[in-house]
Amino acid sequence: MIHDLRRAPRQPVRETMTVTDAMTDVPMGQVGNLSETGMLLIAHVPVGENVLYQLQFPVSGIHGSETIDVGAQVLWHGMANTPGRVWAGLRFLTVSEAHLQALRAWIARAATQPR
């Protein structure tokens, strides 16, 4: 049995959430799963372990979509099953209180949806 030791539960993402490097405005990939403390990034660009990024991605809310800004650290990465794709585990280092509340609201809604 595999035990998830994360502090915050991750929710699978069923919608398209494109992750963009906020410093270069270049799309990096898609969110695979999301919590208030991190994400699985399915990247189509190379990522390195322990690299720091300023990222943006949208979350849907009851009043439309909101762009979330985070500072994130790559904790691990590896080749995905799809050629040219990389999986990367990211930990959020900085996120504003307003964006944290938007993340929590999205996670709460996602947790109630059937898998």
mmCIF file of N, CA and C in Angstrom:
data_model
loop_
_atom_site.group_PDB
_atom_site.id
_atom_site.type_symbol
_atom_site.label_atom_id
_atom_site.label_comp_id
_atom_site.label_asym_id
_atom_site.label_seq_id
_atom_site.Cartn_x
_atom_site.Cartn_y
_atom_site.Cartn_z
ATOM 1 N N MET A 1 0.832 -1.171 0.000
ATOM 2 C CA MET A 1 0.000 0.000 0.000
ATOM 3 C C MET A 1 0.884 1.244 0.000
ATOM 4 N N ILE A 2 0.531 2.209 -0.828
ATOM 5 C CA ILE A 2 1.268 3.466 -0.906
ATOM 6 C C ILE A 2 0.564 4.485 -0.013
ATOM 7 N N HIS A 3 1.337 5.144 0.833
ATOM 8 C CA HIS A 3 0.785 6.171 1.715
ATOM 9 C C HIS A 3 1.177 7.544 1.188
ATOM 10 N N ASP A 4 0.207 8.409 1.054
ATOM 11 C CA ASP A 4 0.445 9.780 0.621
ATOM 12 C C ASP A 4 0.808 10.603 1.849
ATOM 13 N N LEU A 5 2.035 11.104 1.898
ATOM 14 C CA LEU A 5 2.513 11.836 3.060
ATOM 15 C C LEU A 5 2.382 13.349 2.912
ATOM 16 N N ARG A 6 1.682 13.802 1.901
ATOM 17 C CA ARG A 6 1.514 15.239 1.713
ATOM 18 C C ARG A 6 0.665 15.827 2.834
ATOM 19 N N ARG A 7 0.944 17.076 3.157
ATOM 20 C CA ARG A 7 0.171 17.770 4.195
ATOM 21 C C ARG A 7 -1.234 18.114 3.722
ATOM 22 N N ALA A 8 -1.393 18.377 2.443
ATOM 23 C CA ALA A 8 -2.695 18.762 1.893
ATOM 24 C C ALA A 8 -3.065 17.779 0.786
ATOM 25 N N PRO A 9 -4.285 17.255 0.802
ATOM 26 C CA PRO A 9 -4.683 16.296 -0.235
ATOM 27 C C PRO A 9 -4.737 16.947 -1.609
ATOM 28 N N ARG A 10 -4.292 16.197 -2.599
ATOM 29 C CA ARG A 10 -4.331 16.684 -3.983
ATOM 30 C C ARG A 10 -5.607 16.212 -4.654
ATOM 31 N N GLN A 11 -6.118 17.042 -5.532
ATOM 32 C CA GLN A 11 -7.314 16.717 -6.301
ATOM 33 C C GLN A 11 -6.938 16.593 -7.771
ATOM 34 N N PRO A 12 -7.425 15.540 -8.434
ATOM 35 C CA PRO A 12 -7.171 15.434 -9.872
ATOM 36 C C PRO A 12 -7.853 16.584 -10.611
ATOM 37 N N VAL A 13 -7.255 16.996 -11.702
ATOM 38 C CA VAL A 13 -7.781 18.107 -12.496
ATOM 39 C C VAL A 13 -8.455 17.531 -13.731
ATOM 40 N N ARG A 14 -9.731 17.835 -13.902
ATOM 41 C CA ARG A 14 -10.500 17.321 -15.036
ATOM 42 C C ARG A 14 -10.725 18.383 -16.112
ATOM 43 N N GLU A 15 -10.240 19.570 -15.865
ATOM 44 C CA GLU A 15 -10.369 20.666 -16.822
ATOM 45 C C GLU A 15 -8.965 21.067 -17.275
ATOM 46 N N THR A 16 -8.879 21.836 -18.327
ATOM 47 C CA THR A 16 -7.572 22.280 -18.799
ATOM 48 C C THR A 16 -7.107 23.466 -17.970
ATOM 49 N N MET A 17 -5.955 23.280 -17.317
ATOM 50 C CA MET A 17 -5.316 24.357 -16.562
ATOM 51 C C MET A 17 -3.903 24.496 -17.100
ATOM 52 N N THR A 18 -3.702 25.436 -18.000
ATOM 53 C CA THR A 18 -2.384 25.655 -18.576
ATOM 54 C C THR A 18 -1.516 26.423 -17.593
ATOM 55 N N VAL A 19 -0.313 25.895 -17.354
ATOM 56 C CA VAL A 19 0.649 26.529 -16.453
ATOM 57 C C VAL A 19 1.614 27.354 -17.300
ATOM 58 N N THR A 20 1.771 28.626 -16.943
ATOM 59 C CA THR A 20 2.635 29.544 -17.679
ATOM 60 C C THR A 20 3.745 30.045 -16.770
ATOM 61 N N ASP A 21 4.960 30.103 -17.308
ATOM 62 C CA ASP A 21 6.083 30.716 -16.601
ATOM 63 C C ASP A 21 5.827 32.222 -16.596
ATOM 64 N N ALA A 22 5.589 32.793 -15.434
ATOM 65 C CA ALA A 22 5.231 34.208 -15.340
ATOM 66 C C ALA A 22 6.382 35.134 -15.721
ATOM 67 N N MET A 23 7.613 34.655 -15.646
ATOM 68 C CA MET A 23 8.764 35.496 -15.982
ATOM 69 C C MET A 23 8.962 35.625 -17.491
ATOM 70 N N THR A 24 8.610 34.567 -18.235
ATOM 71 C CA THR A 24 8.819 34.564 -19.682
ATOM 72 C C THR A 24 7.518 34.589 -20.471
ATOM 73 N N ASP A 25 6.392 34.392 -19.791
ATOM 74 C CA ASP A 25 5.071 34.298 -20.414
ATOM 75 C C ASP A 25 4.983 33.123 -21.386
ATOM 76 N N VAL A 26 5.764 32.071 -21.136
ATOM 77 C CA VAL A 26 5.780 30.879 -21.986
ATOM 78 C C VAL A 26 5.010 29.760 -21.292
ATOM 79 N N PRO A 27 4.025 29.155 -21.979
ATOM 80 C CA PRO A 27 3.323 28.013 -21.396
ATOM 81 C C PRO A 27 4.289 26.847 -21.166
ATOM 82 N N MET A 28 4.173 26.208 -20.006
ATOM 83 C CA MET A 28 5.055 25.095 -19.642
ATOM 84 C C MET A 28 4.364 23.744 -19.733
ATOM 85 N N GLY A 29 3.050 23.710 -19.554
ATOM 86 C CA GLY A 29 2.331 22.442 -19.553
ATOM 87 C C GLY A 29 0.977 22.589 -18.890
ATOM 88 N N GLN A 30 0.500 21.477 -18.323
ATOM 89 C CA GLN A 30 -0.825 21.423 -17.717
ATOM 90 C C GLN A 30 -0.727 20.952 -16.272
ATOM 91 N N VAL A 31 -1.696 21.359 -15.469
ATOM 92 C CA VAL A 31 -1.801 20.854 -14.100
ATOM 93 C C VAL A 31 -2.397 19.452 -14.157
ATOM 94 N N GLY A 32 -1.736 18.491 -13.501
ATOM 95 C CA GLY A 32 -2.256 17.124 -13.422
ATOM 96 C C GLY A 32 -3.095 16.910 -12.180
ATOM 97 N N ASN A 33 -2.595 17.392 -11.045
ATOM 98 C CA ASN A 33 -3.375 17.424 -9.814
ATOM 99 C C ASN A 33 -2.942 18.639 -9.019
ATOM 100 N N LEU A 34 -3.764 19.005 -8.032
ATOM 101 C CA LEU A 34 -3.569 20.297 -7.386
ATOM 102 C C LEU A 34 -3.987 20.240 -5.928
ATOM 103 N N SER A 35 -3.203 20.876 -5.086
ATOM 104 C CA SER A 35 -3.572 21.090 -3.687
ATOM 105 C C SER A 35 -3.229 22.530 -3.338
ATOM 106 N N GLU A 36 -3.499 22.918 -2.104
ATOM 107 C CA GLU A 36 -3.151 24.281 -1.709
ATOM 108 C C GLU A 36 -1.662 24.436 -1.474
ATOM 109 N N THR A 37 -0.905 23.321 -1.470
ATOM 110 C CA THR A 37 0.538 23.393 -1.222
ATOM 111 C C THR A 37 1.396 22.944 -2.401
ATOM 112 N N GLY A 38 0.778 22.499 -3.502
ATOM 113 C CA GLY A 38 1.587 22.064 -4.630
ATOM 114 C C GLY A 38 0.766 21.490 -5.764
ATOM 115 N N MET A 39 1.467 21.003 -6.777
ATOM 116 C CA MET A 39 0.806 20.440 -7.954
ATOM 117 C C MET A 39 1.695 19.419 -8.642
ATOM 118 N N LEU A 40 1.048 18.590 -9.452
ATOM 119 C CA LEU A 40 1.744 17.774 -10.433
ATOM 120 C C LEU A 40 1.667 18.544 -11.740
ATOM 121 N N LEU A 41 2.814 18.893 -12.287
ATOM 122 C CA LEU A 41 2.898 19.584 -13.570
ATOM 123 C C LEU A 41 3.218 18.557 -14.639
ATOM 124 N N ILE A 42 2.408 18.517 -15.684
ATOM 125 C CA ILE A 42 2.695 17.691 -16.853
ATOM 126 C C ILE A 42 3.265 18.656 -17.887
ATOM 127 N N ALA A 43 4.588 18.697 -17.954
ATOM 128 C CA ALA A 43 5.288 19.723 -18.730
ATOM 129 C C ALA A 43 5.640 19.240 -20.130
ATOM 130 N N HIS A 44 5.669 20.184 -21.069
ATOM 131 C CA HIS A 44 6.162 19.902 -22.418
ATOM 132 C C HIS A 44 7.472 20.651 -22.669
ATOM 133 N N VAL A 45 8.050 21.167 -21.598
ATOM 134 C CA VAL A 45 9.368 21.812 -21.641
ATOM 135 C C VAL A 45 10.231 21.160 -20.568
ATOM 136 N N PRO A 46 11.554 21.190 -20.715
ATOM 137 C CA PRO A 46 12.415 20.600 -19.677
ATOM 138 C C PRO A 46 12.275 21.351 -18.351
ATOM 139 N N VAL A 47 12.297 20.601 -17.264
ATOM 140 C CA VAL A 47 12.333 21.186 -15.923
ATOM 141 C C VAL A 47 13.452 20.507 -15.151
ATOM 142 N N GLY A 48 14.047 21.227 -14.232
ATOM 143 C CA GLY A 48 15.132 20.673 -13.433
ATOM 144 C C GLY A 48 14.740 20.579 -11.974
ATOM 145 N N GLU A 49 15.321 19.615 -11.282
ATOM 146 C CA GLU A 49 15.046 19.441 -9.861
ATOM 147 C C GLU A 49 15.589 20.625 -9.070
ATOM 148 N N ASN A 50 14.836 21.049 -8.074
ATOM 149 C CA ASN A 50 15.154 22.173 -7.187
ATOM 150 C C ASN A 50 15.115 23.535 -7.875
ATOM 151 N N VAL A 51 14.642 23.599 -9.102
ATOM 152 C CA VAL A 51 14.517 24.871 -9.811
ATOM 153 C C VAL A 51 13.316 25.628 -9.245
ATOM 154 N N LEU A 52 13.438 26.942 -9.161
ATOM 155 C CA LEU A 52 12.355 27.796 -8.684
ATOM 156 C C LEU A 52 11.689 28.491 -9.863
ATOM 157 N N TYR A 53 10.371 28.566 -9.831
ATOM 158 C CA TYR A 53 9.597 29.203 -10.893
ATOM 159 C C TYR A 53 8.575 30.152 -10.292
ATOM 160 N N GLN A 54 8.232 31.174 -11.054
ATOM 161 C CA GLN A 54 7.053 31.999 -10.810
ATOM 162 C C GLN A 54 6.038 31.537 -11.842
ATOM 163 N N LEU A 55 4.932 30.972 -11.390
ATOM 164 C CA LEU A 55 3.970 30.348 -12.290
ATOM 165 C C LEU A 55 2.602 30.989 -12.174
ATOM 166 N N GLN A 56 1.840 30.845 -13.254
ATOM 167 C CA GLN A 56 0.446 31.274 -13.287
ATOM 168 C C GLN A 56 -0.377 30.153 -13.888
ATOM 169 N N PHE A 57 -1.585 29.967 -13.352
ATOM 170 C CA PHE A 57 -2.529 29.008 -13.919
ATOM 171 C C PHE A 57 -3.936 29.422 -13.508
ATOM 172 N N PRO A 58 -4.936 29.086 -14.337
ATOM 173 C CA PRO A 58 -6.307 29.486 -14.020
ATOM 174 C C PRO A 58 -7.011 28.432 -13.166
ATOM 175 N N VAL A 59 -7.879 28.875 -12.287
ATOM 176 C CA VAL A 59 -8.812 27.974 -11.614
ATOM 177 C C VAL A 59 -10.211 28.524 -11.839
ATOM 178 N N SER A 60 -11.146 27.625 -12.072
ATOM 179 C CA SER A 60 -12.526 28.049 -12.265
ATOM 180 C C SER A 60 -13.162 28.299 -10.905
ATOM 181 N N GLY A 61 -13.998 29.297 -10.868
ATOM 182 C CA GLY A 61 -14.703 29.641 -9.638
ATOM 183 C C GLY A 61 -16.162 29.884 -9.926
ATOM 184 N N ILE A 62 -16.895 30.213 -8.899
ATOM 185 C CA ILE A 62 -18.324 30.440 -9.096
ATOM 186 C C ILE A 62 -18.588 31.722 -9.893
ATOM 187 N N HIS A 63 -17.600 32.596 -9.966
ATOM 188 C CA HIS A 63 -17.742 33.848 -10.720
ATOM 189 C C HIS A 63 -16.839 33.873 -11.952
ATOM 190 N N GLY A 64 -16.491 32.698 -12.481
ATOM 191 C CA GLY A 64 -15.620 32.627 -13.649
ATOM 192 C C GLY A 64 -14.241 32.118 -13.281
ATOM 193 N N SER A 65 -13.287 32.373 -14.143
ATOM 194 C CA SER A 65 -11.923 31.885 -13.952
ATOM 195 C C SER A 65 -11.059 32.953 -13.284
ATOM 196 N N GLU A 66 -10.146 32.499 -12.430
ATOM 197 C CA GLU A 66 -9.208 33.401 -11.769
ATOM 198 C C GLU A 66 -7.794 32.889 -12.007
ATOM 199 N N THR A 67 -6.876 33.785 -12.335
ATOM 200 C CA THR A 67 -5.478 33.403 -12.525
ATOM 201 C C THR A 67 -4.774 33.398 -11.178
ATOM 202 N N ILE A 68 -4.152 32.259 -10.869
ATOM 203 C CA ILE A 68 -3.425 32.083 -9.616
ATOM 204 C C ILE A 68 -1.940 32.282 -9.898
ATOM 205 N N ASP A 69 -1.278 33.072 -9.066
ATOM 206 C CA ASP A 69 0.169 33.288 -9.149
ATOM 207 C C ASP A 69 0.819 32.595 -7.964
ATOM 208 N N VAL A 70 1.849 31.779 -8.245
ATOM 209 C CA VAL A 70 2.568 31.090 -7.172
ATOM 210 C C VAL A 70 4.064 31.123 -7.449
ATOM 211 N N GLY A 71 4.838 31.104 -6.386
ATOM 212 C CA GLY A 71 6.252 30.780 -6.465
ATOM 213 C C GLY A 71 6.356 29.303 -6.137
ATOM 214 N N ALA A 72 7.053 28.529 -6.952
ATOM 215 C CA ALA A 72 7.076 27.079 -6.772
ATOM 216 C C ALA A 72 8.482 26.521 -6.954
ATOM 217 N N GLN A 73 8.730 25.414 -6.258
ATOM 218 C CA GLN A 73 10.000 24.690 -6.349
ATOM 219 C C GLN A 73 9.727 23.298 -6.900
ATOM 220 N N VAL A 74 10.536 22.877 -7.872
ATOM 221 C CA VAL A 74 10.439 21.520 -8.403
ATOM 222 C C VAL A 74 11.118 20.584 -7.406
ATOM 223 N N LEU A 75 10.347 19.648 -6.850
ATOM 224 C CA LEU A 75 10.889 18.686 -5.892
ATOM 225 C C LEU A 75 11.423 17.437 -6.577
ATOM 226 N N TRP A 76 10.782 17.042 -7.671
ATOM 227 C CA TRP A 76 11.203 15.859 -8.427
ATOM 228 C C TRP A 76 10.664 15.989 -9.849
ATOM 229 N N HIS A 77 11.254 15.239 -10.761
ATOM 230 C CA HIS A 77 10.745 15.199 -12.135
ATOM 231 C C HIS A 77 11.139 13.875 -12.767
ATOM 232 N N GLY A 78 10.395 13.485 -13.786
ATOM 233 C CA GLY A 78 10.675 12.246 -14.500
ATOM 234 C C GLY A 78 9.923 12.216 -15.813
ATOM 235 N N MET A 79 10.354 11.348 -16.695
ATOM 236 C CA MET A 79 9.715 11.234 -18.004
ATOM 237 C C MET A 79 8.299 10.681 -17.851
ATOM 238 N N ALA A 80 7.358 11.294 -18.545
ATOM 239 C CA ALA A 80 5.977 10.820 -18.562
ATOM 240 C C ALA A 80 5.849 9.707 -19.596
ATOM 241 N N ASN A 81 4.697 9.057 -19.624
ATOM 242 C CA ASN A 81 4.452 7.989 -20.593
ATOM 243 C C ASN A 81 4.328 8.524 -22.013
ATOM 244 N N THR A 82 3.937 9.772 -22.157
ATOM 245 C CA THR A 82 3.798 10.396 -23.466
ATOM 246 C C THR A 82 5.138 10.994 -23.882
ATOM 247 N N PRO A 83 5.634 10.653 -25.072
ATOM 248 C CA PRO A 83 6.915 11.214 -25.516
ATOM 249 C C PRO A 83 6.893 12.744 -25.503
ATOM 250 N N GLY A 84 7.988 13.334 -25.036
ATOM 251 C CA GLY A 84 8.107 14.781 -24.993
ATOM 252 C C GLY A 84 7.478 15.429 -23.777
ATOM 253 N N ARG A 85 6.931 14.623 -22.885
ATOM 254 C CA ARG A 85 6.296 15.152 -21.670
ATOM 255 C C ARG A 85 7.098 14.756 -20.442
ATOM 256 N N VAL A 86 7.075 15.623 -19.452
ATOM 257 C CA VAL A 86 7.774 15.402 -18.188
ATOM 258 C C VAL A 86 6.781 15.604 -17.056
ATOM 259 N N TRP A 87 6.805 14.707 -16.076
ATOM 260 C CA TRP A 87 6.035 14.906 -14.850
ATOM 261 C C TRP A 87 6.937 15.608 -13.863
ATOM 262 N N ALA A 88 6.401 16.561 -13.135
ATOM 263 C CA ALA A 88 7.190 17.258 -12.119
ATOM 264 C C ALA A 88 6.312 17.545 -10.907
ATOM 265 N N GLY A 89 6.842 17.223 -9.742
ATOM 266 C CA GLY A 89 6.161 17.536 -8.492
ATOM 267 C C GLY A 89 6.642 18.880 -7.987
ATOM 268 N N LEU A 90 5.727 19.811 -7.790
ATOM 269 C CA LEU A 90 6.067 21.168 -7.359
ATOM 270 C C LEU A 90 5.457 21.476 -6.001
ATOM 271 N N ARG A 91 6.231 22.169 -5.194
ATOM 272 C CA ARG A 91 5.757 22.673 -3.901
ATOM 273 C C ARG A 91 5.624 24.183 -4.022
ATOM 274 N N PHE A 92 4.484 24.703 -3.567
ATOM 275 C CA PHE A 92 4.282 26.146 -3.589
ATOM 276 C C PHE A 92 5.032 26.774 -2.421
ATOM 277 N N LEU A 93 5.844 27.770 -2.738
ATOM 278 C CA LEU A 93 6.586 28.499 -1.713
ATOM 279 C C LEU A 93 5.899 29.804 -1.348
ATOM 280 N N THR A 94 5.302 30.451 -2.333
ATOM 281 C CA THR A 94 4.586 31.701 -2.093
ATOM 282 C C THR A 94 3.263 31.687 -2.845
ATOM 283 N N VAL A 95 2.233 32.127 -2.173
ATOM 284 C CA VAL A 95 0.912 32.309 -2.778
ATOM 285 C C VAL A 95 0.176 33.334 -1.907
ATOM 286 N N SER A 96 -0.456 34.292 -2.550
ATOM 287 C CA SER A 96 -1.152 35.332 -1.785
ATOM 288 C C SER A 96 -2.351 34.727 -1.056
ATOM 289 N N GLU A 97 -2.803 35.404 -0.040
ATOM 290 C CA GLU A 97 -3.967 34.924 0.727
ATOM 291 C C GLU A 97 -5.203 34.833 -0.166
ATOM 292 N N ALA A 98 -5.407 35.813 -1.037
ATOM 293 C CA ALA A 98 -6.566 35.785 -1.940
ATOM 294 C C ALA A 98 -6.498 34.591 -2.880
ATOM 295 N N HIS A 99 -5.319 34.309 -3.419
ATOM 296 C CA HIS A 99 -5.176 33.168 -4.322
ATOM 297 C C HIS A 99 -5.266 31.853 -3.565
ATOM 298 N N LEU A 100 -4.791 31.826 -2.329
ATOM 299 C CA LEU A 100 -4.937 30.630 -1.498
ATOM 300 C C LEU A 100 -6.412 30.333 -1.250
ATOM 301 N N GLN A 101 -7.200 31.354 -0.999
ATOM 302 C CA GLN A 101 -8.636 31.154 -0.792
ATOM 303 C C GLN A 101 -9.302 30.641 -2.073
ATOM 304 N N ALA A 102 -8.892 31.148 -3.233
ATOM 305 C CA ALA A 102 -9.432 30.661 -4.507
ATOM 306 C C ALA A 102 -9.043 29.204 -4.732
ATOM 307 N N LEU A 103 -7.798 28.836 -4.393
ATOM 308 C CA LEU A 103 -7.367 27.437 -4.498
ATOM 309 C C LEU A 103 -8.202 26.545 -3.589
ATOM 310 N N ARG A 104 -8.383 26.974 -2.351
ATOM 311 C CA ARG A 104 -9.171 26.180 -1.398
ATOM 312 C C ARG A 104 -10.600 25.987 -1.884
ATOM 313 N N ALA A 105 -11.191 27.025 -2.456
ATOM 314 C CA ALA A 105 -12.554 26.913 -2.982
ATOM 315 C C ALA A 105 -12.603 25.928 -4.145
ATOM 316 N N TRP A 106 -11.616 25.999 -5.056
ATOM 317 C CA TRP A 106 -11.579 25.058 -6.182
ATOM 318 C C TRP A 106 -11.417 23.629 -5.667
ATOM 319 N N ILE A 107 -10.521 23.420 -4.709
ATOM 320 C CA ILE A 107 -10.269 22.085 -4.151
ATOM 321 C C ILE A 107 -11.526 21.543 -3.482
ATOM 322 N N ALA A 108 -12.232 22.379 -2.741
ATOM 323 C CA ALA A 108 -13.465 21.941 -2.082
ATOM 324 C C ALA A 108 -14.505 21.508 -3.110
ATOM 325 N N ARG A 109 -14.634 22.259 -4.207
ATOM 326 C CA ARG A 109 -15.577 21.871 -5.263
ATOM 327 C C ARG A 109 -15.126 20.583 -5.943
ATOM 328 N N ALA A 110 -13.830 20.465 -6.226
ATOM 329 C CA ALA A 110 -13.312 19.269 -6.903
ATOM 330 C C ALA A 110 -13.491 18.025 -6.043
ATOM 331 N N ALA A 111 -13.382 18.168 -4.727
ATOM 332 C CA ALA A 111 -13.506 17.018 -3.824
ATOM 333 C C ALA A 111 -14.915 16.446 -3.815
ATOM 334 N N THR A 112 -15.907 17.237 -4.198
ATOM 335 C CA THR A 112 -17.289 16.759 -4.184
ATOM 336 C C THR A 112 -17.717 16.158 -5.520
ATOM 337 N N GLN A 113 -16.866 16.264 -6.536
ATOM 338 C CA GLN A 113 -17.208 15.725 -7.853
ATOM 339 C C GLN A 113 -16.850 14.249 -7.924
ATOM 340 N N PRO A 114 -17.688 13.445 -8.592
ATOM 341 C CA PRO A 114 -17.353 12.020 -8.730
ATOM 342 C C PRO A 114 -16.099 11.837 -9.570
ATOM 343 N N ARG A 115 -15.341 10.823 -9.216
ATOM 344 C CA ARG A 115 -14.087 10.561 -9.942
ATOM 345 C C ARG A 115 -14.318 9.768 -11.160
#
